[in-house]
Short mmCIF file of C-alpha atoms and ligand atoms in Angstrom, two decimals:
data_model
loop_
_atom_site.label_atom_id
_atom_site.label_comp_id
_atom_site.label_asym_id
_atom_site.label_seq_id
_atom_site.Cartn_x
_atom_site.Cartn_y
_atom_site.Cartn_z
CA UNK A 1 -51.02 -36.54 -35.94
CA UNK A 2 -53.96 -36.97 -33.60
CA UNK A 3 -53.86 -40.18 -31.57
CA UNK A 4 -57.29 -41.82 -31.77
CA UNK A 5 -58.28 -44.79 -29.63
CA UNK A 6 -61.63 -46.51 -29.97
CA UNK A 7 -62.90 -48.58 -27.03
CA UNK A 8 -65.79 -51.04 -26.84
CA UNK A 9 -67.80 -49.02 -24.33
CA UNK A 10 -67.94 -45.86 -22.22
CA UNK A 11 -66.50 -47.57 -19.15
CA UNK A 12 -63.38 -48.55 -21.09
CA UNK A 13 -63.11 -44.99 -22.42
CA UNK A 14 -63.10 -43.73 -18.82
CA UNK A 15 -60.49 -46.30 -17.75
CA UNK A 16 -58.19 -45.41 -20.65
CA UNK A 17 -58.72 -41.72 -20.06
CA UNK A 18 -57.94 -41.93 -16.33
CA UNK A 19 -54.80 -43.97 -17.06
CA UNK A 20 -53.71 -41.47 -19.73
CA UNK A 21 -54.19 -38.50 -17.40
CA UNK A 22 -52.34 -40.22 -14.54
CA UNK A 23 -49.43 -41.07 -16.86
CA UNK A 24 -49.19 -37.55 -18.27
CA UNK A 25 -49.32 -35.95 -14.83
CA UNK A 26 -46.60 -38.28 -13.54
CA UNK A 27 -44.32 -37.40 -16.48
CA UNK A 28 -44.85 -33.69 -15.99
CA UNK A 29 -44.25 -33.85 -12.24
CA UNK A 30 -41.04 -35.74 -12.87
CA UNK A 31 -39.89 -32.96 -15.22
CA UNK A 32 -41.18 -29.84 -13.52
CA UNK A 33 -42.40 -30.80 -10.04
CA UNK A 34 -45.88 -29.38 -10.58
CA UNK A 35 -48.49 -30.29 -13.18
CA UNK A 36 -51.43 -28.20 -14.42
CA UNK A 37 -54.60 -30.12 -15.32
CA UNK A 38 -57.74 -28.46 -16.74
CA UNK A 39 -61.15 -30.13 -16.54
CA UNK A 40 -64.35 -29.82 -18.59
CA UNK A 41 -67.94 -30.26 -17.56
CA UNK A 42 -70.72 -32.02 -19.40
CA UNK A 43 -71.74 -35.61 -18.84
CA UNK A 44 -68.89 -37.44 -20.58
CA UNK A 45 -65.90 -37.04 -18.21
CA UNK A 46 -67.68 -37.77 -14.89
CA UNK A 47 -66.71 -41.44 -14.75
CA UNK A 48 -63.11 -40.60 -15.66
CA UNK A 49 -63.02 -38.21 -12.72
CA UNK A 50 -64.39 -40.91 -10.39
CA UNK A 51 -61.71 -43.35 -11.51
CA UNK A 52 -59.01 -40.71 -11.00
CA UNK A 53 -60.34 -40.05 -7.53
CA UNK A 54 -59.85 -43.72 -6.67
CA UNK A 55 -56.07 -43.23 -6.98
CA UNK A 56 -55.57 -39.80 -5.34
CA UNK A 57 -51.78 -40.22 -5.27
CA UNK A 58 -51.87 -39.77 -9.08
CA UNK A 59 -52.97 -36.18 -8.52
CA UNK A 60 -50.25 -35.26 -6.04
CA UNK A 61 -48.57 -31.99 -7.00
CA UNK A 62 -51.28 -31.19 -9.54
CA UNK A 63 -53.02 -27.84 -9.80
CA UNK A 64 -56.55 -28.16 -11.13
CA UNK A 65 -58.04 -25.66 -13.60
CA UNK A 66 -61.16 -25.54 -15.76
CA UNK A 67 -61.58 -25.39 -19.52
CA UNK A 68 -64.95 -23.68 -19.21
CA UNK A 69 -67.73 -22.87 -16.78
CA UNK A 70 -71.36 -21.94 -16.91
CA UNK A 71 -72.27 -18.57 -15.32
CA UNK A 72 -73.88 -20.00 -12.22
CA UNK A 73 -72.71 -20.37 -8.64
CA UNK A 74 -70.43 -23.25 -7.63
CA UNK A 75 -73.24 -25.20 -5.96
CA UNK A 76 -75.64 -24.90 -8.88
CA UNK A 77 -76.51 -28.19 -10.58
CA UNK A 78 -75.24 -26.78 -13.88
CA UNK A 79 -71.83 -25.87 -12.48
CA UNK A 80 -68.86 -27.63 -14.03
CA UNK A 81 -66.94 -27.04 -10.82
CA UNK A 82 -69.67 -28.83 -8.86
CA UNK A 83 -69.40 -31.89 -11.10
CA UNK A 84 -65.61 -31.99 -10.76
CA UNK A 85 -65.84 -31.37 -7.04
CA UNK A 86 -68.29 -34.19 -6.43
CA UNK A 87 -66.65 -36.73 -8.72
CA UNK A 88 -63.00 -35.92 -8.14
CA UNK A 89 -61.85 -33.04 -5.95
CA UNK A 90 -63.65 -33.90 -2.72
CA UNK A 91 -63.24 -37.71 -2.94
CA UNK A 92 -59.53 -37.33 -3.81
CA UNK A 93 -59.10 -34.67 -1.09
CA UNK A 94 -57.40 -32.25 -3.49
CA UNK A 95 -56.32 -29.29 -1.31
CA UNK A 96 -58.51 -26.23 -1.95
CA UNK A 97 -55.47 -24.05 -2.65
CA UNK A 98 -54.62 -26.25 -5.66
CA UNK A 99 -58.09 -25.86 -7.23
CA UNK A 100 -58.70 -22.85 -9.45
CA UNK A 101 -62.34 -22.59 -10.34
CA UNK A 102 -63.83 -20.15 -12.82
CA UNK A 103 -66.12 -17.84 -10.87
CA UNK A 104 -69.23 -18.18 -13.01
CA UNK A 105 -71.26 -16.16 -10.53
CA UNK A 106 -69.25 -13.04 -11.50
CA UNK A 107 -70.68 -13.11 -15.03
CA UNK A 108 -68.91 -13.77 -18.33
CA UNK A 109 -66.62 -10.76 -18.64
CA UNK A 110 -65.51 -10.28 -15.04
CA UNK A 111 -65.21 -14.04 -14.49
CA UNK A 112 -63.05 -14.37 -17.61
CA UNK A 113 -60.91 -11.37 -16.67
CA UNK A 114 -60.14 -12.73 -13.21
CA UNK A 115 -59.44 -16.22 -14.49
CA UNK A 116 -57.03 -14.97 -17.13
CA UNK A 117 -55.07 -13.11 -14.44
CA UNK A 118 -54.90 -16.17 -12.20
CA UNK A 119 -53.91 -18.49 -15.02
CA UNK A 120 -51.18 -16.17 -16.31
CA UNK A 121 -49.84 -15.69 -12.81
CA UNK A 122 -49.50 -19.40 -12.02
CA UNK A 123 -48.98 -21.21 -15.32
CA UNK A 124 -45.87 -20.33 -17.32
CA UNK A 125 -45.83 -20.26 -21.08
CA UNK A 126 -44.08 -23.10 -22.85
CA UNK A 127 -40.89 -21.21 -23.46
CA UNK A 128 -40.00 -19.35 -20.31
CA UNK A 129 -38.30 -16.57 -22.28
CA UNK A 130 -41.41 -15.88 -24.43
CA UNK A 131 -44.60 -14.09 -23.50
CA UNK A 132 -46.83 -16.75 -25.08
CA UNK A 133 -50.05 -18.06 -23.55
CA UNK A 134 -49.94 -20.16 -20.38
CA UNK A 135 -49.17 -23.79 -21.24
CA UNK A 136 -51.45 -26.19 -19.36
CA UNK A 137 -50.13 -29.75 -19.24
CA UNK A 138 -53.35 -31.71 -19.77
CA UNK A 139 -56.74 -30.30 -20.80
CA UNK A 140 -59.66 -32.71 -20.63
CA UNK A 141 -62.32 -31.87 -23.22
CA UNK A 142 -65.70 -33.19 -24.26
CA UNK A 143 -67.18 -32.43 -27.66
CA UNK A 144 -70.68 -31.30 -28.53
CA UNK A 145 -72.67 -32.87 -31.39
CA UNK A 146 -72.02 -29.52 -33.17
CA UNK A 147 -68.25 -29.88 -32.74
CA UNK A 148 -67.84 -27.37 -29.90
CA UNK A 149 -65.15 -27.79 -27.26
CA UNK A 150 -65.03 -26.00 -23.89
CA UNK A 151 -67.48 -23.11 -24.60
CA UNK A 152 -66.08 -22.33 -28.05
CA UNK A 153 -69.05 -22.76 -30.38
CA UNK A 154 -69.23 -23.10 -34.18
CA UNK A 155 -68.66 -19.82 -35.99
CA UNK A 156 -68.57 -17.80 -32.73
CA UNK A 157 -66.49 -14.63 -32.58
CA UNK A 158 -64.60 -16.10 -29.60
CA UNK A 159 -62.73 -18.13 -32.23
CA UNK A 160 -61.24 -14.90 -33.60
CA UNK A 161 -60.13 -13.56 -30.25
CA UNK A 162 -56.47 -13.36 -31.22
CA UNK A 163 -53.27 -14.63 -29.69
CA UNK A 164 -53.41 -12.48 -26.56
CA UNK A 165 -56.79 -13.77 -25.42
CA UNK A 166 -56.56 -16.20 -22.51
CA UNK A 167 -60.07 -16.49 -21.22
CA UNK A 168 -63.31 -15.24 -22.75
CA UNK A 169 -66.85 -14.43 -21.74
CA UNK A 170 -69.69 -15.97 -23.75
CA UNK A 171 -73.22 -14.53 -23.76
CA UNK A 172 -74.92 -16.48 -26.52
CA UNK A 173 -74.05 -20.14 -26.03
CA UNK A 174 -76.40 -22.33 -28.05
CA UNK A 175 -75.99 -24.94 -25.31
CA UNK A 176 -77.71 -23.75 -22.13
CA UNK A 177 -77.02 -21.83 -20.07
CA UNK A 178 -76.19 -19.01 -22.53
CA UNK A 179 -73.67 -17.22 -20.31
CA UNK A 180 -70.33 -18.91 -19.87
CA UNK A 181 -66.60 -18.47 -19.38
CA UNK A 182 -64.15 -20.35 -21.56
CA UNK A 183 -60.45 -20.74 -22.17
CA UNK A 184 -59.53 -19.27 -25.53
CA UNK A 185 -58.62 -21.34 -28.54
CA UNK A 186 -55.10 -19.93 -28.16
CA UNK A 187 -54.78 -21.42 -24.67
CA UNK A 188 -56.17 -24.79 -25.80
CA UNK A 189 -53.69 -24.79 -28.67
CA UNK A 190 -50.83 -23.82 -26.35
CA UNK A 191 -51.55 -26.73 -23.98
CA UNK A 192 -48.92 -29.45 -23.95
CA UNK A 193 -51.71 -31.98 -24.38
CA UNK A 194 -55.48 -32.07 -24.90
CA UNK A 195 -57.44 -35.23 -24.18
CA UNK A 196 -60.82 -35.28 -25.91
CA UNK A 197 -63.43 -37.85 -24.88
CA UNK A 198 -66.57 -38.78 -26.80
CA UNK A 199 -69.11 -41.51 -26.27
CA UNK A 200 -72.36 -42.44 -27.99
CA UNK A 201 -73.56 -42.42 -31.59
CA UNK A 202 -74.69 -38.80 -31.22
CA UNK A 203 -71.03 -37.73 -31.25
CA UNK A 204 -69.88 -39.76 -34.28
CA UNK A 205 -70.44 -37.00 -36.85
CA UNK A 206 -68.70 -34.41 -34.66
CA UNK A 207 -65.70 -36.69 -34.14
CA UNK A 208 -65.43 -37.33 -37.89
CA UNK A 209 -65.70 -33.59 -38.62
CA UNK A 210 -63.07 -32.83 -36.01
CA UNK A 211 -60.60 -35.13 -37.75
CA UNK A 212 -61.33 -33.66 -41.20
CA UNK A 213 -60.19 -30.27 -42.52
CA UNK A 214 -59.89 -27.53 -39.87
CA UNK A 215 -62.98 -25.34 -39.93
CA UNK A 216 -64.45 -22.53 -37.84
CA UNK A 217 -67.71 -24.43 -38.06
CA UNK A 218 -66.17 -27.27 -36.04
CA UNK A 219 -64.13 -25.70 -33.22
CA UNK A 220 -62.67 -29.07 -32.18
CA UNK A 221 -61.02 -29.28 -35.60
CA UNK A 222 -58.95 -26.20 -34.69
CA UNK A 223 -57.14 -27.91 -31.79
CA UNK A 224 -53.45 -28.60 -32.30
CA UNK A 225 -53.55 -32.08 -33.75
CA UNK A 226 -50.08 -33.25 -32.86
CA UNK A 227 -50.93 -32.53 -29.22
CA UNK A 228 -54.38 -34.09 -29.28
CA UNK A 229 -55.36 -37.49 -27.92
CA UNK A 230 -58.89 -38.65 -28.68
CA UNK A 231 -60.53 -41.56 -26.85
CA UNK A 232 -63.97 -42.61 -28.08
CA UNK A 233 -66.25 -45.58 -27.74
CA UNK A 234 -67.08 -47.56 -30.86
CA UNK A 235 -70.42 -45.79 -31.23
CA UNK A 236 -68.71 -42.39 -31.45
CA UNK A 237 -65.85 -43.58 -33.65
CA UNK A 238 -65.76 -41.95 -37.08
CA UNK A 239 -67.90 -44.04 -39.40
CA UNK A 240 -69.71 -45.81 -36.57
CA UNK A 241 -69.26 -49.07 -34.69
CA UNK A 242 -69.00 -51.56 -37.54
CA UNK A 243 -65.49 -50.82 -38.74
C1 LIG B 1 -69.92 -27.63 -20.94
C2 LIG B 1 -68.73 -28.29 -21.51
C3 LIG B 1 -68.84 -28.66 -22.97
C4 LIG B 1 -68.98 -30.18 -22.97
C5 LIG B 1 -69.54 -30.68 -24.27
C6 LIG B 1 -69.87 -32.15 -24.21
O1 LIG B 1 -69.79 -26.94 -19.96
O2 LIG B 1 -71.02 -27.78 -21.46
O3 LIG B 1 -67.53 -28.15 -20.96
O4 LIG B 1 -67.82 -28.27 -23.81
O5 LIG B 1 -67.74 -30.78 -22.72
O6 LIG B 1 -70.72 -29.97 -24.55
O7 LIG B 1 -70.86 -32.32 -23.24
P1 LIG B 1 -71.37 -33.76 -22.83
O8 LIG B 1 -70.22 -34.49 -22.25
O9 LIG B 1 -72.46 -33.51 -21.83
O10 LIG B 1 -71.89 -34.39 -24.09
#
């Protein structure tokens, strides 16, 4: 079952989200010594990243990955890395060798190929004896009004990439810019936990659709529900604020 928390406002969403991430990372570090956290871009998680940066000790022993990236350089205003760097990585002084950015400037296919290699090299699958996909510990996700997560868009062929796919190039994203790199649905489903954040009335329909029947038209609905935590503000809660 998906855990859904509704908060009065976006600031409370960010506080809950930062506390959730810190708690999960601490548990993982206790168990395995190192934790693997993947970040998303977009506007929603920025405040969560700032709050995390205010307690840098919570990130100790954490390797930082990305759920998706736009095919631009790391200093471009559209870069997801740049957002994470400004809000979290630089203020929290996360050592550069623990940060694994998707190299958007290499283009969708080459960027995805290199990232898949790096991810598979450093992040073990859930069952050490199996050759399953790398199992990230916490993946932070936003959701688009169309129900996309990372850069997996409704009805896109990336959703059919198969179990071996780790990281995929995208050339026709309906959300600009069109060229992107994204973790596969298989890797999102293999993660030990996904944390999805949504704020604002514009996300309410997508959140409701995500919690309904799984559908290729709503990629977020294809996440593994028993491993999914959703934190929304009241405006984005399914059915709207008045319930
Ligand atoms: C991206 C994202 C994308 C994002 C959602 C929500 O690079 O665009 O990673 O999946 O999380 O589109 O975006 P907002 O938070 O801006 O609404």
